[in-house]
Coordinates of C-alpha atoms and ligand atoms in Angstrom, one line a residue:
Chain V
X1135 CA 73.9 117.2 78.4
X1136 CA 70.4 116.1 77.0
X1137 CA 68.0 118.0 77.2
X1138 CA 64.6 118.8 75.1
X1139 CA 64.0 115.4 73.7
X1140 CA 60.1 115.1 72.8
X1141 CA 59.1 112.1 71.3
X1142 CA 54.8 111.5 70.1
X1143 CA 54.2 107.9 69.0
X1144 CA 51.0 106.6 68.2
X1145 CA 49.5 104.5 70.6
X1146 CA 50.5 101.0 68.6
X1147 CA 51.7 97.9 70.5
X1148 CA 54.6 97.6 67.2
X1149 CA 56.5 100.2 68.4
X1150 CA 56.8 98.9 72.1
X1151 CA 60.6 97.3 71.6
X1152 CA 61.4 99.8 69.5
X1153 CA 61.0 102.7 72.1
X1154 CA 62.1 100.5 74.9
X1155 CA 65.9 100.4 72.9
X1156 CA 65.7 103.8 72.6
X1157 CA 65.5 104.1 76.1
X1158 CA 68.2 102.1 76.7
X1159 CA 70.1 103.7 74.5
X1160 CA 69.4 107.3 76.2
X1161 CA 69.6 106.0 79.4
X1162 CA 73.2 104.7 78.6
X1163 CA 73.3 108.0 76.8
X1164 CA 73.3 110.1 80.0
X1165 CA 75.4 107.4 82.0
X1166 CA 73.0 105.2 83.4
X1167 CA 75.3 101.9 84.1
X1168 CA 75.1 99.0 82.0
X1169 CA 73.6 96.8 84.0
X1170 CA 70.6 99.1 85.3
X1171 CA 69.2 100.1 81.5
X1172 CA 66.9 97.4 81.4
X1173 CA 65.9 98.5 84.7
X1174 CA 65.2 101.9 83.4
X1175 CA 63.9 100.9 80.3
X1176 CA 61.1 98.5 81.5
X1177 CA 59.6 101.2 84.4
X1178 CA 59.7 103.8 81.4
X1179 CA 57.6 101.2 79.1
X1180 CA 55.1 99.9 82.3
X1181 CA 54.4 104.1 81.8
X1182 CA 54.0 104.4 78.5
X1183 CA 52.1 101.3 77.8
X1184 CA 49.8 102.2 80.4
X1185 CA 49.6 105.8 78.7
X1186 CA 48.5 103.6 75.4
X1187 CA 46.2 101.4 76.4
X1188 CA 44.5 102.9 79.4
X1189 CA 44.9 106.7 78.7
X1190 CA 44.7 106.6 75.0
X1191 CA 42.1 103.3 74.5
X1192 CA 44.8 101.5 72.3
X1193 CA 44.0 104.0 69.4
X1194 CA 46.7 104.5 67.2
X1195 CA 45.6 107.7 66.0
X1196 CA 46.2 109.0 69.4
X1197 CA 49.7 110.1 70.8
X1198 CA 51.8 109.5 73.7
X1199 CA 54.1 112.1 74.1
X1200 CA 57.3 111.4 76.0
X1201 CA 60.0 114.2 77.5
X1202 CA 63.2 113.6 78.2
X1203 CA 65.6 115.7 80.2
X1204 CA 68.4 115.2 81.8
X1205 CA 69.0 117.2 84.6
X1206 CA 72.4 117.0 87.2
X1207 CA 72.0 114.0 88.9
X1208 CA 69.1 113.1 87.5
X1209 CA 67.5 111.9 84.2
X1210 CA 63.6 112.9 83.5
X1211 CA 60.8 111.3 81.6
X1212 CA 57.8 113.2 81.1
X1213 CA 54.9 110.7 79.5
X1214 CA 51.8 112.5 78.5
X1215 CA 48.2 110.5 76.6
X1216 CA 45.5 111.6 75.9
X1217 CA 43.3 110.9 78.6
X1218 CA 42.5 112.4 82.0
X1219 CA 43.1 110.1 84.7
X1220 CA 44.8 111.2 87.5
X1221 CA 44.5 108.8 90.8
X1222 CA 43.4 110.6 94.2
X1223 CA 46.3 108.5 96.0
X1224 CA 49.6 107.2 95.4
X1225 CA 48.5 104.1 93.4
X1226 CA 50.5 100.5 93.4
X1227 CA 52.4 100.7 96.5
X1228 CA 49.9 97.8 97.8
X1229 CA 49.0 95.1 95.9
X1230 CA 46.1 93.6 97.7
X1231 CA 45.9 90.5 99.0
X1232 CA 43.4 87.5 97.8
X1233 CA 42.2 88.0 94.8
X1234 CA 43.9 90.7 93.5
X1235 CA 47.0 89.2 94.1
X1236 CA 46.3 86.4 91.5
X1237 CA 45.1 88.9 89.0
X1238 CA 47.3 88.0 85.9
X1239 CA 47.2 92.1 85.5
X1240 CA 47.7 95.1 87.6
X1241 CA 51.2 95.3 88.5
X1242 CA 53.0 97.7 86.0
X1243 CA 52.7 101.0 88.2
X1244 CA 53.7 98.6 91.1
X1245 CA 56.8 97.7 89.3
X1246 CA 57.7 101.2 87.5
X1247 CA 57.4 102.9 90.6
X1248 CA 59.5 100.5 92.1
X1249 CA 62.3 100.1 89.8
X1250 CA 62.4 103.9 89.1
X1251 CA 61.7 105.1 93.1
X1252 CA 60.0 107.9 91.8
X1253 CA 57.0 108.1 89.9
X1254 CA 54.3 110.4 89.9
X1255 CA 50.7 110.8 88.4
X1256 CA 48.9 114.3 87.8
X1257 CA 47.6 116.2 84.9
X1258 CA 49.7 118.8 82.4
X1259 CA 48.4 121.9 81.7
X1260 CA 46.4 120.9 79.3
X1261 CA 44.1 119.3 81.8
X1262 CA 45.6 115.3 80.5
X1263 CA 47.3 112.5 82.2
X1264 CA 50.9 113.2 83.0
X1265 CA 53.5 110.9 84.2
X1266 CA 56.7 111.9 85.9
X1267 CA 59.3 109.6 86.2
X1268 CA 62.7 110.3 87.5
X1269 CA 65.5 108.0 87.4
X1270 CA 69.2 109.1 89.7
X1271 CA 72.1 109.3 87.9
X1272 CA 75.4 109.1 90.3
Chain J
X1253 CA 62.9 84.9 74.5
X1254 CA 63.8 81.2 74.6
X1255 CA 61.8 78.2 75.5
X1256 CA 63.1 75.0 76.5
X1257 CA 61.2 71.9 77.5
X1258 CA 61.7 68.6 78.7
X1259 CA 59.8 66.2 81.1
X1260 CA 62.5 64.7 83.8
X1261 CA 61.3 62.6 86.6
X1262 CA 57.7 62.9 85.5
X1263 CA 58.3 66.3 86.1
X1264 CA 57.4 69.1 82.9
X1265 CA 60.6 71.5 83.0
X1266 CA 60.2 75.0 81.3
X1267 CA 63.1 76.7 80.9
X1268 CA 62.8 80.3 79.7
X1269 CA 66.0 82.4 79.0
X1270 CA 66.1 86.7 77.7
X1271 CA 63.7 89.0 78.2
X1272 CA 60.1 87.5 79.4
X1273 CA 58.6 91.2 78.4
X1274 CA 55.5 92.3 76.6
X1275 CA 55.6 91.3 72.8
X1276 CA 55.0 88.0 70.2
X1277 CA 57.1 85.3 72.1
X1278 CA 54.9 86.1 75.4
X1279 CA 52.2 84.3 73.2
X1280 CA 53.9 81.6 72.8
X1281 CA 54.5 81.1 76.3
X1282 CA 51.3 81.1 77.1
X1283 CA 50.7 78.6 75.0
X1284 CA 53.2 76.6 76.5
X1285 CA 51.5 76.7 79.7
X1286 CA 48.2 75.9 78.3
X1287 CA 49.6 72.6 77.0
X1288 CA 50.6 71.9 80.7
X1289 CA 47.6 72.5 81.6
X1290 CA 45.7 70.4 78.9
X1291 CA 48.6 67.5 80.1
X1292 CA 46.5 67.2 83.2
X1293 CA 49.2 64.7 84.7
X1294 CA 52.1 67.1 85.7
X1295 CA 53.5 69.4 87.6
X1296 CA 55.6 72.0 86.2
X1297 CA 59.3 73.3 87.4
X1298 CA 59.6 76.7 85.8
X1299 CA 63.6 77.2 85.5
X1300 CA 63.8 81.3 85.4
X1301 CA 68.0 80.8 85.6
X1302 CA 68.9 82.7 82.3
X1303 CA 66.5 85.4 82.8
X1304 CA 67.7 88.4 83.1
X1305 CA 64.6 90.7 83.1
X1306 CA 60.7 90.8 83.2
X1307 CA 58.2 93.0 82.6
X1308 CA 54.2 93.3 84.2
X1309 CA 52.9 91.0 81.1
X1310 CA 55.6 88.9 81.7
X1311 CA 54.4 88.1 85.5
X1312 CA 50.9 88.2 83.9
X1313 CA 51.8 85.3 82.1
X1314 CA 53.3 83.6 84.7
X1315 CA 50.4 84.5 87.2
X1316 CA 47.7 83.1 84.7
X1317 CA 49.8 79.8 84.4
X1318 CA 50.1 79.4 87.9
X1319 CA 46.5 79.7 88.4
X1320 CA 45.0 77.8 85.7
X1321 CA 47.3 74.7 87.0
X1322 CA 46.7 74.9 90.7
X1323 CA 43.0 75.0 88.8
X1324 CA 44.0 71.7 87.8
X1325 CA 45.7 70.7 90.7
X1326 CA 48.7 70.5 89.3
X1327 CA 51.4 72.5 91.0
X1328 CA 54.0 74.9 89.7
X1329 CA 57.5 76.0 91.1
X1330 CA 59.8 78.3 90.7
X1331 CA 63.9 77.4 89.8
X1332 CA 66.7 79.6 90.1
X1333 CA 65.2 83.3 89.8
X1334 CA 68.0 85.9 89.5
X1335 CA 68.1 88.5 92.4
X1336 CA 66.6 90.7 89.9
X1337 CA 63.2 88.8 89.1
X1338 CA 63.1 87.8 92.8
X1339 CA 62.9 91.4 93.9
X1340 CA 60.3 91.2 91.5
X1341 CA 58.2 89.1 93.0
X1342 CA 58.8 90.7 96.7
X1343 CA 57.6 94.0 95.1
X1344 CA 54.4 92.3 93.6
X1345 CA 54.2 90.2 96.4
X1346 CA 54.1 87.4 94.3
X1347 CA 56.5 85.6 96.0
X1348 CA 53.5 84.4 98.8
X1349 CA 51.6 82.5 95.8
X1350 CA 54.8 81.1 94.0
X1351 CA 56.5 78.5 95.4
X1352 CA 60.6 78.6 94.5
X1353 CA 63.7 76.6 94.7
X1354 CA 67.2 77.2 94.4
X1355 CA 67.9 73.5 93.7
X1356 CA 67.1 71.5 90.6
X1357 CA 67.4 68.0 92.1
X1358 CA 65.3 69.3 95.6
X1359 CA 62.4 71.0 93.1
X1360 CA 62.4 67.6 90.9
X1361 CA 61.9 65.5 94.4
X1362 CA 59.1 67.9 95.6
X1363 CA 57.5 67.8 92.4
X1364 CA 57.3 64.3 91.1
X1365 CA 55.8 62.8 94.3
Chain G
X747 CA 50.9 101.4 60.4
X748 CA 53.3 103.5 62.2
X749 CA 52.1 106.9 61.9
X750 CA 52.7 110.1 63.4
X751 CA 55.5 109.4 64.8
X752 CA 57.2 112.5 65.9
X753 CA 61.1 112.9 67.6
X754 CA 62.5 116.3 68.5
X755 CA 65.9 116.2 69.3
X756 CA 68.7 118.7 70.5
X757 CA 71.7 118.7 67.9
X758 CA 74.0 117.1 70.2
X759 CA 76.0 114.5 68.4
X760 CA 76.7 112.7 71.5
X761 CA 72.9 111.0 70.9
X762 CA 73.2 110.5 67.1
X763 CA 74.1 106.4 68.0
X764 CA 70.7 106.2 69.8
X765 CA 68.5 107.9 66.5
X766 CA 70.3 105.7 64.4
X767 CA 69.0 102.8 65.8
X768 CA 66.2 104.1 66.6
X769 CA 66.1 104.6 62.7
X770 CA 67.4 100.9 61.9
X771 CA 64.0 99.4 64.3
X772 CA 61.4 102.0 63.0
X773 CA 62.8 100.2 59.6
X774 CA 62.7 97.0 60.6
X775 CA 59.1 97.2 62.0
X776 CA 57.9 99.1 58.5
X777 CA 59.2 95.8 56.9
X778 CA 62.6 97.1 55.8
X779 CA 64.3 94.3 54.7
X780 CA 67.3 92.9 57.3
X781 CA 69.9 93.9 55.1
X782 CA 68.6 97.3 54.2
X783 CA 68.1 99.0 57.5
X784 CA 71.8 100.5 58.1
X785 CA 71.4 101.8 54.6
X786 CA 68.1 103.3 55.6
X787 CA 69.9 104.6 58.5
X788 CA 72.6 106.0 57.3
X789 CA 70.8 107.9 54.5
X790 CA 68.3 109.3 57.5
X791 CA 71.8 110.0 60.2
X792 CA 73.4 112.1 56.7
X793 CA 70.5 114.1 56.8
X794 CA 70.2 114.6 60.6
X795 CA 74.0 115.4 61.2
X796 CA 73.6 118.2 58.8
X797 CA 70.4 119.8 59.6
X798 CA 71.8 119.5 63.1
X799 CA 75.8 120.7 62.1
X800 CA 74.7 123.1 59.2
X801 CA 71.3 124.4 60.2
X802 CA 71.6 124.6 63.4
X803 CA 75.2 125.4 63.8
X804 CA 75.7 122.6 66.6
X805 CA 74.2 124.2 69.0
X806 CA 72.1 121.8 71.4
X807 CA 69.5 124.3 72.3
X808 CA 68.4 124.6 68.9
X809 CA 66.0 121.1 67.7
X810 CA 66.2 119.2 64.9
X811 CA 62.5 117.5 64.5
X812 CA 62.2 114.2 62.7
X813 CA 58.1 113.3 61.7
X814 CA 58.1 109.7 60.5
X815 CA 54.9 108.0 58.8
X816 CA 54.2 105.3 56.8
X817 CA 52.2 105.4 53.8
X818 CA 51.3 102.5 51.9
X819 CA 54.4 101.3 49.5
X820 CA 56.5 104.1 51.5
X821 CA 58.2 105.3 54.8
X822 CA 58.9 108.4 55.0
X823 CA 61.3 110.8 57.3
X824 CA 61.1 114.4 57.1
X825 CA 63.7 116.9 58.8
X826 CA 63.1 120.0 60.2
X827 CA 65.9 122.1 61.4
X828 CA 66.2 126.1 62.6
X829 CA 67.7 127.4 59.5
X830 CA 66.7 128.9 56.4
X831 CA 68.8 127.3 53.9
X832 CA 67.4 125.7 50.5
X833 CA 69.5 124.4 47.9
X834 CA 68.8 126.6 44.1
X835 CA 69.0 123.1 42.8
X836 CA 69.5 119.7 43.0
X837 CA 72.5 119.4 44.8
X838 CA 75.3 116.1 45.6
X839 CA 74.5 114.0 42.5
X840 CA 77.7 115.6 40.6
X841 CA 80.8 115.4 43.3
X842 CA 83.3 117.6 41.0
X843 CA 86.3 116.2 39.7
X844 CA 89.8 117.8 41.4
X845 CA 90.2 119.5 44.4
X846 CA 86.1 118.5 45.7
X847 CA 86.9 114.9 45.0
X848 CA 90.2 115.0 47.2
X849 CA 87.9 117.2 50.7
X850 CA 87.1 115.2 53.2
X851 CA 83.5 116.5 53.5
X852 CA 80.6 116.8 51.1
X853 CA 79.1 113.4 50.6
X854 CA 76.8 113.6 52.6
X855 CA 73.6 114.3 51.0
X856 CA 75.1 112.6 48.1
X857 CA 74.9 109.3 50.1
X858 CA 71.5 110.0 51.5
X859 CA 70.3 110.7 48.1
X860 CA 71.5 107.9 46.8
X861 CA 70.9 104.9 49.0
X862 CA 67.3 106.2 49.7
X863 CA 66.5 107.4 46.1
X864 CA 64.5 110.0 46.9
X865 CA 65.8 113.3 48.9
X866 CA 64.6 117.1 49.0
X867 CA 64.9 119.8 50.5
X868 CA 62.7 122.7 50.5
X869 CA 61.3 125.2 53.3
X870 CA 58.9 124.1 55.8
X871 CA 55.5 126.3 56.5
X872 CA 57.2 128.1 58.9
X873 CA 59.8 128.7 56.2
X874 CA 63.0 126.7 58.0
X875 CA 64.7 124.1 56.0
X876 CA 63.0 121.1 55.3
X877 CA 64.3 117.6 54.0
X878 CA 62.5 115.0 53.0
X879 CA 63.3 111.5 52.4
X880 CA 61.4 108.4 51.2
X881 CA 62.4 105.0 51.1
X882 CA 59.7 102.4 49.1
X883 CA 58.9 99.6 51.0
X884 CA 58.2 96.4 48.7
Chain A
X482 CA 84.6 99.4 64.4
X483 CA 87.4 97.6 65.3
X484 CA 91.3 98.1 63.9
X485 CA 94.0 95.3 63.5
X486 CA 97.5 96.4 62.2
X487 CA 100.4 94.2 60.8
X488 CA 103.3 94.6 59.1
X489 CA 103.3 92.3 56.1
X490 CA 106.6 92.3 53.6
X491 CA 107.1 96.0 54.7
X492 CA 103.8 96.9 53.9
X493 CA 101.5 98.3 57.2
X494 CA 98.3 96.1 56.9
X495 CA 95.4 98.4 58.2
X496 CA 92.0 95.7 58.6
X497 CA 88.7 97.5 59.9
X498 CA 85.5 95.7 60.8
X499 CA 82.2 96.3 61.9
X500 CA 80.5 100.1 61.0
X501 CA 82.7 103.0 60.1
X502 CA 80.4 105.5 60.7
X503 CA 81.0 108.9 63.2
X504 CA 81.1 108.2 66.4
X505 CA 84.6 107.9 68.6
X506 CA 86.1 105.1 67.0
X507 CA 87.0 107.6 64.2
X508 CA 89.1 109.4 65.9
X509 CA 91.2 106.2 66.4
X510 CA 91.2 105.3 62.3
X511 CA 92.0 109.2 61.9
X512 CA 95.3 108.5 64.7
X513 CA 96.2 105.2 62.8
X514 CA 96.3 106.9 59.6
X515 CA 98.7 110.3 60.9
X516 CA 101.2 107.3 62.6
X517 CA 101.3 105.6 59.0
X518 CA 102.2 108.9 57.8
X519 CA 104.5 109.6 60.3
X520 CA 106.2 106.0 59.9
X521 CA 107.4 107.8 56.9
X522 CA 108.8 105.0 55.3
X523 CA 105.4 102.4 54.6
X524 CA 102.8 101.9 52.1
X525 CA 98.9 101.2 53.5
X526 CA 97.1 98.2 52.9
X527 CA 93.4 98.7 54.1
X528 CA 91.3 95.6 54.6
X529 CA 87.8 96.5 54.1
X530 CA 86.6 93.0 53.7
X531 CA 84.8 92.9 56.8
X532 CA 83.5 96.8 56.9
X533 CA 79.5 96.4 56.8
X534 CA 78.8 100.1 56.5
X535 CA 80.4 103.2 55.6
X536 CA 78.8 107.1 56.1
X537 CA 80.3 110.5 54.7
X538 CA 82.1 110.6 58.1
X539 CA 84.2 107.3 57.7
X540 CA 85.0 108.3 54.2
X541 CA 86.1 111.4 54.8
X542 CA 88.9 109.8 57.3
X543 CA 89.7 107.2 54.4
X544 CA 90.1 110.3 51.9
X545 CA 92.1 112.0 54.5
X546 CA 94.3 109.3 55.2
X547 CA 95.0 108.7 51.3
X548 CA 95.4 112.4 51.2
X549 CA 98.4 112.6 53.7
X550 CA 100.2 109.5 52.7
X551 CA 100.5 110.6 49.2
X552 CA 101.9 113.8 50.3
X553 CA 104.3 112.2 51.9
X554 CA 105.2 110.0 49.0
X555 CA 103.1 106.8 50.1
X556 CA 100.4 104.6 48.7
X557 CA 97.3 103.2 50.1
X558 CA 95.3 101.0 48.4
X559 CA 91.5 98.9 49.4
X560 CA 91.7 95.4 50.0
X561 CA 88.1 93.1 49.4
X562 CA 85.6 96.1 49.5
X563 CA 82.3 94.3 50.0
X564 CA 79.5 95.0 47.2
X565 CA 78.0 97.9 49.3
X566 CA 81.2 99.6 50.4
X567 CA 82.4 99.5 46.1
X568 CA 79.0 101.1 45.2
X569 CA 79.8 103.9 47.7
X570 CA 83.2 104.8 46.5
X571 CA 81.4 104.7 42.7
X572 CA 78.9 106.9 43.9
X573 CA 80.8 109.4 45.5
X574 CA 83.8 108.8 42.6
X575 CA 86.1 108.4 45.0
X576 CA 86.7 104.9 42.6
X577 CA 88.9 107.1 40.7
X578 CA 90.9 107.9 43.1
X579 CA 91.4 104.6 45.6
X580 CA 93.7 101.6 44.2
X581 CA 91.5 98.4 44.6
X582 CA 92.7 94.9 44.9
X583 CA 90.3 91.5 46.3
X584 CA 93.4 89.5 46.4
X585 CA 96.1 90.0 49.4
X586 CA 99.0 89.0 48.0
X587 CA 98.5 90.6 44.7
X588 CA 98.5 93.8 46.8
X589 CA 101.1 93.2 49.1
X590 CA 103.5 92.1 46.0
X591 CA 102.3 95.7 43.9
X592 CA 102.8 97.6 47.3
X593 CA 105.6 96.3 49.0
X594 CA 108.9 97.2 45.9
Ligands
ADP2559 N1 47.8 106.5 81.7 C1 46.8 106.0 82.3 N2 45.5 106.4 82.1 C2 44.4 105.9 82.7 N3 44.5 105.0 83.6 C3 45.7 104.5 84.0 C4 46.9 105.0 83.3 N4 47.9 104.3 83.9 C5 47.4 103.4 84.8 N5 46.0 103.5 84.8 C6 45.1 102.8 85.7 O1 45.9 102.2 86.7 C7 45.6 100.8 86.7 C8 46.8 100.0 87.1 O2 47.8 100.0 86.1 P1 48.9 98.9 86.0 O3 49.4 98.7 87.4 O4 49.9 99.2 85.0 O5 48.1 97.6 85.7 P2 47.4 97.1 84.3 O6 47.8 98.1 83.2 O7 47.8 95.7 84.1 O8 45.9 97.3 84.6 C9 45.1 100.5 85.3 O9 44.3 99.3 85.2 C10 44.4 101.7 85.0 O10 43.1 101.7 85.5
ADP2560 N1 70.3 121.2 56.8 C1 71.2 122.0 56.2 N2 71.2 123.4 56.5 C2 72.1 124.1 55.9 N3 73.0 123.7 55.0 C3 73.0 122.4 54.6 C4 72.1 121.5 55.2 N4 72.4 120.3 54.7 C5 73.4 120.4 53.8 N5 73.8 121.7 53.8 C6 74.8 122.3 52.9 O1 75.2 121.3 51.9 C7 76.6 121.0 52.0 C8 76.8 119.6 51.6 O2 76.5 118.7 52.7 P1 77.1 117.3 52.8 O3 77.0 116.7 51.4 O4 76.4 116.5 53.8 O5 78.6 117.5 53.1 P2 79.3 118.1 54.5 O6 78.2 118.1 55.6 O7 80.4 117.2 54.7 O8 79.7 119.5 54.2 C9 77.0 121.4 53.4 O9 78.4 121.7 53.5 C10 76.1 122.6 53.7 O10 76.7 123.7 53.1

């Protein structure tokens, strides 16, 4: 089985596809069906593009680091930045109505939580932003 | 990503088929949308048949087009969205704003006026 | 430019199809040439499938780490594995005539060395075997 | 990778396309090559015209597969080796060792007797 993949990539928007493949590619990897790696790959991306931009301020000199474990059952991705955001509440769940609703941004937490079902912010040991998100394998 | 367009009945159809994820082509479809908008005459039927997947920019995308034309009064409507991309829009609750069809001739009819 | 880009990965070979492409799109987005990026990957995958077969006996717990950076005029992969092996000299450019010629194994660093140009190994600070391979970008 | 066989004027007709590089398919090219062996009684034609890529893995099966059929008294020679694939055998020597052709029935006339 995988296990210990760490992956640090700067935080550049030309790498986006590139790691998005290579999540396919794992995902199919550890048996994820064919017709769900998109799925997987697109909540794992909403996570780490969010990790870029909003946790690391789009600088490429900073990392996002990114674990990968697969564990019976289940397959694990770990995405660490640099910043130190963690939300008091279980974010996304409710996109607002009105105004927010026609916000052209907003939604990728929404959508990764969804697609994955689980998805959780808190902070690593090292006191930054850590992103859990666990995709079933049956 | 792939962009098709064509005006039938008066109509401006986009049809978009791939991924409609973050990256260059996204650009391009906003541009697409901002020559709808700079049209001023139409309405646009946004055929989503041959998509298979979309991301949070994608629906960004789509979000801003929708709004800038309703800005115009024009309207925009939704064709064939997979089961995939219409879960999409129930989980974003986009699917109150968006307007969508599952029939090309019924959207035209509603569209042209 | 892609830099820093760091990939740790157990020496399982069941996930050597993902680096490689993983390899052929970090290529392609460091302005490899089309037609060059299987020869990039392949030169890299020769390099990988030892470190992970030779020096660290193909055992998953053990990591093979790639760092991959681009410099101006040059991207370069470097591979770290767990073992302590460095080569007295420069080794694959002479496959021997007879009996060598006739194995089915030993090419490998040949090929690597050849299609990228530049290969070598040496020890890394923490004195485990290091290879390093550049491939000029034009 | 994928494998077609024929028989052409008594000569087994091995063509390979796409990547030989490790990986499962191998293990089929390696299976192919011990039932040409075991045919006892046929010399190998392998058609590399539309082989892209080759590692140290995929020639090591080739080697081992020219290995064994010699042994038993057989021939295999390499059919339309694109520009890439040739510089590979050259670097690695194996040139010396592999029968060429780049025209079929050229081959299938000097292998068939
Ligand atoms: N890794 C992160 N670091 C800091 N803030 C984050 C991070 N991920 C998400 N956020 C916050 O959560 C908000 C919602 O994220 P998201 O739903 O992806 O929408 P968007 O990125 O379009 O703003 C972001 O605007 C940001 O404020
Ligand atoms: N990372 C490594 N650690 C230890 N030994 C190595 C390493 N890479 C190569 N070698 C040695 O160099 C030899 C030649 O490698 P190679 O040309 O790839 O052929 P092969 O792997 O088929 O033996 C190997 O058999 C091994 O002894």
């Amino acid at each position: 089985m995988l296990k210990g993949i760490i992956l640090k990539i700067p935080s550049d928007d030309t790498i986006v596809e590139t790691i998005q493949t290579f999540v396919e590619n794992i995902g199919l990897t550890a048996g994820v069906a064919e017709e769900d790696v998109t799925s997987l790959s697109i909540a794992v991306m909403e996570v780490v593009k969010n990790a870029m931009e909003h946790g690391n301020g789009g600088d490429p000199k900073k990392l996002v680091t990114i674990y990968i474990d697969v564990y019976s059952g289940r397959l694990q991705f770990i995405v660490d930045d640099c910043g130190t955001w963690q939300p008091d509440s279980e974010l996304g769940h409710e996109p607002e109505e009105g105004k927010a609703l026609i916000s052209s941004r907003g939604r990728g937490v929404l959508i990764a939580r969804n697609l994955a079902r689980w998805l959780d912010y808190g902070l690593n040991p090292e006191g930054k932003t850590r992103a859990t998100l666990i995709w079933p394998l049956t | 990503m792939k962009i098709k367009q064509e005006i039938k009945d008066g109509v401006m159809v986009i049809r978009l088929s791939g991924k409609v994820i973050s990256g260059p082509d996204l650009m391009e479809l906003k541009t697409v949308f901002q020559t709808a908008v700079n049209n001023e005459k139409g309405n646009v039927l946004l055929d989503l048949g041959h998509v298979a997947w979309m991301d949070s920019s994608g629906l960004g995308v789509l979000v801003s087009g929708h709004t800038s034309l309703t800005r115009e009064g024009s309207r925009m409507a939704i064709l064939n969205a997979t089961k995939k991309i219409h879960e999409l829009f129930i989980i974003t609750k986009l699917i109150t704003i968006f307007e969508t069809f599952t029939d090309e001739s019924e959207a035209l009819t509603s569209l042209k006026e």
